[in-house]
Amino acid sequence: MPESIMTAVLIHGAWAGGWVWEAITPYLEDQGFRVMAPDLPGCGKRLGNPAEASLDQCVAELEEMLQQVEGPLLLVGHSGGGAVATQLAEAISERVVGVAFLAGMMLPSGTGFGEIVRDMLAQHPEASGIGPFLTWEDGGRVSRVPADAIRQIFLQDVSDSIAAKAIPRFTSQAERSRALVPHWTEARFGKLPRLYIEAKQDRSVILPVQRRMQQLVPGTTVVSLDTGHVPQVAAPGPVADALAEFAASQM
């Protein structure tokens, strides 16, 4: 493929996998993107040893994978995948045209998502999101989301048929690859254009938390969609349009 083709690197969040991007992939391909949606280590069939899971492990694997890909990269992080996208952008900033956060964790350097949530709980108790619903295994090193919580917190805005197909695909997640703290510099990730796609009806990363992250990492273009936590499933066309417009503005 010619080097001019841009690759959209789609990075899933906790308890999910590359499958969560299936609905949006044809829309992005119609927009001219090459699409990569890998399964990250530390989750599901790739759970491995939970004690060895880490942000560094995720980023190192993605870096190696992307060595085989020519051309510019658009990094897209959904939910907790935003922290992975941030750290990957820091590592390979010279190849990245922009970073998009889809209801994602756009975090200040050295800050975890849990810290932001804790600061907001007094004013927004619902900011706890999916946390109270989790079930724990392996001495607290692995978590799962019960099916009813997936439906009510992640997928409340999709049809019963879509939800029924998606719910069984959510899997176990190593805590060390969920509670992620990116570290980045102004000279690398900090200089890259950023897009934040808000999910206004999100019950996991609630809108006030999304907007707090926008305040903490300023200078980001914002697009608002009236969806729940998984816009790429609920509204794949509008998400693809927003990503394509953002990418085109950087070329």
Short mmCIF file of C-alpha atoms in Angstrom, two decimals:
data_model
loop_
_atom_site.label_atom_id
_atom_site.label_comp_id
_atom_site.label_asym_id
_atom_site.label_seq_id
_atom_site.Cartn_x
_atom_site.Cartn_y
_atom_site.Cartn_z
CA MET A 1 0.00 0.00 0.00
CA PRO A 2 1.22 3.54 -0.67
CA GLU A 3 2.79 5.37 2.20
CA SER A 4 0.17 8.13 1.88
CA ILE A 5 -2.54 5.85 3.27
CA MET A 6 -3.21 6.69 6.89
CA THR A 7 -3.61 3.88 9.39
CA ALA A 8 -6.17 4.25 12.15
CA VAL A 9 -4.80 2.33 15.14
CA LEU A 10 -7.87 1.47 17.21
CA ILE A 11 -7.06 0.74 20.86
CA HIS A 12 -9.77 -0.90 22.94
CA GLY A 13 -10.47 -0.35 26.61
CA ALA A 14 -10.72 -2.70 29.57
CA TRP A 15 -12.64 -6.00 29.35
CA ALA A 16 -13.01 -5.59 25.58
CA GLY A 17 -10.90 -6.47 22.55
CA GLY A 18 -10.34 -5.60 18.93
CA TRP A 19 -13.88 -6.85 18.25
CA VAL A 20 -15.33 -3.66 19.76
CA TRP A 21 -14.28 -1.84 16.57
CA GLU A 22 -15.97 -4.20 14.10
CA ALA A 23 -19.01 -1.99 13.47
CA ILE A 24 -16.95 1.11 12.71
CA THR A 25 -14.24 -0.55 10.61
CA PRO A 26 -16.12 -0.47 7.26
CA TYR A 27 -17.00 3.18 7.83
CA LEU A 28 -13.36 4.05 8.39
CA GLU A 29 -12.27 2.03 5.38
CA ASP A 30 -14.82 3.91 3.27
CA GLN A 31 -13.15 7.12 4.51
CA GLY A 32 -9.82 5.85 3.14
CA PHE A 33 -8.19 4.57 6.31
CA ARG A 34 -6.26 1.39 6.73
CA VAL A 35 -7.52 -0.06 10.05
CA MET A 36 -5.70 -1.95 12.77
CA ALA A 37 -7.64 -3.10 15.84
CA PRO A 38 -5.41 -5.47 17.83
CA ASP A 39 -6.24 -7.35 21.01
CA LEU A 40 -4.10 -5.95 23.82
CA PRO A 41 -2.24 -8.18 26.28
CA GLY A 42 -3.67 -8.46 29.78
CA CYS A 43 -7.24 -9.03 28.64
CA GLY A 44 -9.43 -11.99 27.74
CA LYS A 45 -7.65 -14.74 25.82
CA ARG A 46 -4.48 -12.69 26.17
CA LEU A 47 -4.76 -12.34 29.94
CA GLY A 48 -1.47 -14.14 30.52
CA ASN A 49 0.12 -13.69 33.92
CA PRO A 50 -1.78 -10.81 35.56
CA ALA A 51 1.28 -9.94 37.62
CA GLU A 52 3.23 -9.19 34.41
CA ALA A 53 0.57 -7.02 32.74
CA SER A 54 1.47 -3.35 32.35
CA LEU A 55 1.13 -0.24 30.24
CA ASP A 56 4.70 -0.76 29.05
CA GLN A 57 3.80 -4.25 27.83
CA CYS A 58 0.89 -2.91 25.79
CA VAL A 59 2.95 -0.11 24.26
CA ALA A 60 5.95 -2.31 23.44
CA GLU A 61 3.73 -4.78 21.61
CA LEU A 62 2.01 -2.03 19.62
CA GLU A 63 5.35 -0.44 18.73
CA GLU A 64 6.62 -3.74 17.38
CA MET A 65 3.43 -4.27 15.40
CA LEU A 66 3.56 -0.80 13.89
CA GLN A 67 7.13 -1.28 12.68
CA GLN A 68 5.54 -3.32 9.88
CA VAL A 69 3.17 -0.48 8.90
CA GLU A 70 4.17 2.34 6.57
CA GLY A 71 2.69 5.81 6.50
CA PRO A 72 1.10 8.18 9.01
CA LEU A 73 -0.80 6.98 12.05
CA LEU A 74 -3.98 8.18 13.75
CA LEU A 75 -4.18 6.73 17.25
CA VAL A 76 -7.70 6.22 18.62
CA GLY A 77 -8.20 5.19 22.23
CA HIS A 78 -11.57 4.13 23.60
CA SER A 79 -12.15 4.40 27.36
CA GLY A 80 -9.03 3.06 29.11
CA GLY A 81 -7.42 2.63 25.71
CA GLY A 82 -6.90 6.38 25.83
CA ALA A 83 -4.09 5.91 28.33
CA VAL A 84 -2.45 3.36 26.02
CA ALA A 85 -2.85 5.69 23.04
CA THR A 86 -1.24 8.50 25.02
CA GLN A 87 1.80 6.46 26.00
CA LEU A 88 2.16 5.05 22.48
CA ALA A 89 2.00 8.56 21.04
CA GLU A 90 4.74 9.64 23.43
CA ALA A 91 6.92 6.77 22.20
CA ILE A 92 6.39 7.27 18.44
CA SER A 93 5.25 10.89 18.18
CA GLU A 94 7.16 11.46 14.95
CA ARG A 95 4.82 9.02 13.15
CA VAL A 96 1.54 10.23 14.66
CA VAL A 97 -0.68 12.84 13.00
CA GLY A 98 -3.04 13.01 15.95
CA VAL A 99 -4.55 11.22 18.92
CA ALA A 100 -8.30 10.75 19.29
CA PHE A 101 -10.00 9.89 22.57
CA LEU A 102 -13.39 8.18 22.29
CA ALA A 103 -15.02 8.63 25.71
CA GLY A 104 -11.41 8.03 26.60
CA MET A 105 -9.02 8.53 29.45
CA MET A 106 -7.08 11.62 28.40
CA LEU A 107 -4.88 11.98 31.44
CA PRO A 108 -2.29 14.48 32.63
CA SER A 109 1.18 13.01 32.84
CA GLY A 110 1.63 10.98 36.01
CA THR A 111 -2.09 10.94 36.84
CA GLY A 112 -4.37 7.91 36.96
CA PHE A 113 -8.05 7.94 36.06
CA GLY A 114 -8.91 6.86 39.60
CA GLU A 115 -7.41 10.06 40.99
CA ILE A 116 -9.63 12.21 38.80
CA VAL A 117 -12.71 10.21 39.75
CA ARG A 118 -11.95 10.37 43.47
CA ASP A 119 -11.71 14.16 43.30
CA MET A 120 -15.18 14.32 41.73
CA LEU A 121 -17.14 11.79 43.78
CA ALA A 122 -18.41 14.25 46.38
CA GLN A 123 -20.07 16.37 43.70
CA HIS A 124 -20.79 13.52 41.26
CA PRO A 125 -21.32 10.17 43.06
CA GLU A 126 -22.17 8.58 39.73
CA ALA A 127 -18.57 9.19 38.62
CA SER A 128 -17.73 5.81 40.15
CA GLY A 129 -19.06 4.41 36.88
CA ILE A 130 -18.53 0.69 36.42
CA GLY A 131 -16.34 0.33 39.52
CA PRO A 132 -19.00 -0.72 42.06
CA PHE A 133 -20.25 -3.48 39.76
CA LEU A 134 -16.97 -5.31 39.20
CA THR A 135 -16.33 -8.83 40.39
CA TRP A 136 -12.80 -9.80 41.38
CA GLU A 137 -10.65 -12.90 40.95
CA ASP A 138 -7.08 -13.99 41.61
CA GLY A 139 -6.72 -12.00 44.81
CA GLY A 140 -7.88 -8.77 43.22
CA ARG A 141 -5.51 -9.00 40.26
CA VAL A 142 -8.27 -9.71 37.71
CA SER A 143 -11.74 -8.21 37.29
CA ARG A 144 -14.87 -8.92 35.27
CA VAL A 145 -18.04 -6.98 34.52
CA PRO A 146 -21.36 -8.83 35.10
CA ALA A 147 -23.65 -9.05 32.08
CA ASP A 148 -26.39 -6.87 33.58
CA ALA A 149 -23.86 -4.13 34.36
CA ILE A 150 -22.51 -4.27 30.80
CA ARG A 151 -26.04 -3.72 29.52
CA GLN A 152 -26.90 -0.88 31.93
CA ILE A 153 -23.55 0.94 32.17
CA PHE A 154 -21.82 0.30 28.82
CA LEU A 155 -24.57 -0.51 26.33
CA GLN A 156 -27.77 1.13 27.53
CA ASP A 157 -28.26 2.94 24.22
CA VAL A 158 -28.05 0.03 21.76
CA SER A 159 -30.68 -2.45 20.65
CA ASP A 160 -31.28 -5.72 22.47
CA SER A 161 -29.91 -7.66 19.50
CA ILE A 162 -26.66 -5.70 19.40
CA ALA A 163 -26.26 -5.96 23.16
CA ALA A 164 -26.92 -9.71 23.13
CA LYS A 165 -24.11 -10.23 20.63
CA ALA A 166 -21.66 -7.92 22.43
CA ILE A 167 -22.15 -8.84 26.08
CA PRO A 168 -20.62 -12.36 25.90
CA ARG A 169 -17.51 -10.92 24.25
CA PHE A 170 -16.50 -8.82 27.26
CA THR A 171 -13.90 -10.75 29.24
CA SER A 172 -11.53 -10.73 32.19
CA GLN A 173 -9.03 -7.89 32.66
CA ALA A 174 -5.74 -7.77 34.55
CA GLU A 175 -5.79 -4.85 36.96
CA ARG A 176 -2.20 -3.94 36.06
CA SER A 177 -3.33 -3.29 32.49
CA ARG A 178 -6.47 -1.41 33.56
CA ALA A 179 -5.29 1.06 36.21
CA LEU A 180 -2.90 2.86 33.87
CA VAL A 181 -0.86 6.00 34.48
CA PRO A 182 0.73 7.51 31.36
CA HIS A 183 3.85 9.62 31.50
CA TRP A 184 4.36 12.07 28.68
CA THR A 185 6.23 15.21 27.72
CA GLU A 186 5.18 18.44 26.07
CA ALA A 187 7.80 17.86 23.38
CA ARG A 188 6.25 14.59 22.21
CA PHE A 189 2.65 13.68 23.08
CA GLY A 190 2.02 17.25 24.23
CA LYS A 191 2.67 18.73 20.79
CA LEU A 192 0.31 16.38 18.94
CA PRO A 193 -3.16 17.47 17.81
CA ARG A 194 -5.89 15.85 19.92
CA LEU A 195 -9.56 15.11 19.38
CA TYR A 196 -11.95 14.26 22.19
CA ILE A 197 -15.24 12.62 21.16
CA GLU A 198 -17.60 13.05 24.07
CA ALA A 199 -20.27 10.48 24.84
CA LYS A 200 -22.95 12.63 26.46
CA GLN A 201 -24.98 9.73 27.89
CA ASP A 202 -21.95 7.79 29.16
CA ARG A 203 -22.59 6.02 32.48
CA SER A 204 -19.05 4.69 32.83
CA VAL A 205 -16.89 7.73 32.11
CA ILE A 206 -19.59 10.27 32.86
CA LEU A 207 -19.70 13.54 30.95
CA PRO A 208 -18.49 15.74 33.85
CA VAL A 209 -15.42 13.48 34.15
CA GLN A 210 -14.82 13.65 30.41
CA ARG A 211 -14.96 17.42 30.58
CA ARG A 212 -12.69 17.55 33.59
CA MET A 213 -10.05 15.64 31.61
CA GLN A 214 -10.47 18.17 28.78
CA GLN A 215 -9.72 20.92 31.31
CA LEU A 216 -6.68 19.08 32.66
CA VAL A 217 -5.25 18.40 29.18
CA PRO A 218 -6.32 21.58 27.34
CA GLY A 219 -6.04 22.42 23.68
CA THR A 220 -8.16 19.52 22.43
CA THR A 221 -10.77 19.66 19.66
CA VAL A 222 -14.10 18.38 21.00
CA VAL A 223 -16.97 16.65 19.23
CA SER A 224 -20.09 15.72 21.22
CA LEU A 225 -22.25 12.69 20.44
CA ASP A 226 -25.47 11.76 22.18
CA THR A 227 -24.44 8.17 22.96
CA GLY A 228 -23.47 5.93 25.83
CA HIS A 229 -20.01 4.59 26.61
CA VAL A 230 -19.39 2.76 23.32
CA PRO A 231 -20.05 5.27 20.51
CA GLN A 232 -18.25 3.16 17.91
CA VAL A 233 -21.00 0.56 18.36
CA ALA A 234 -23.96 2.89 18.92
CA ALA A 235 -23.06 5.50 16.26
CA PRO A 236 -20.25 4.18 14.04
CA GLY A 237 -20.98 6.53 11.15
CA PRO A 238 -20.77 9.79 13.10
CA VAL A 239 -17.65 8.59 14.94
CA ALA A 240 -15.96 7.71 11.64
CA ASP A 241 -16.93 11.09 10.18
CA ALA A 242 -15.43 12.91 13.17
CA LEU A 243 -12.20 10.91 12.96
CA ALA A 244 -11.90 11.47 9.20
CA GLU A 245 -12.49 15.22 9.52
CA PHE A 246 -9.93 15.47 12.30
CA ALA A 247 -7.34 13.46 10.36
CA ALA A 248 -7.89 15.50 7.20
CA SER A 249 -7.36 18.74 9.12
CA GLN A 250 -3.88 17.58 10.13
CA MET A 251 -2.61 16.70 6.66
#
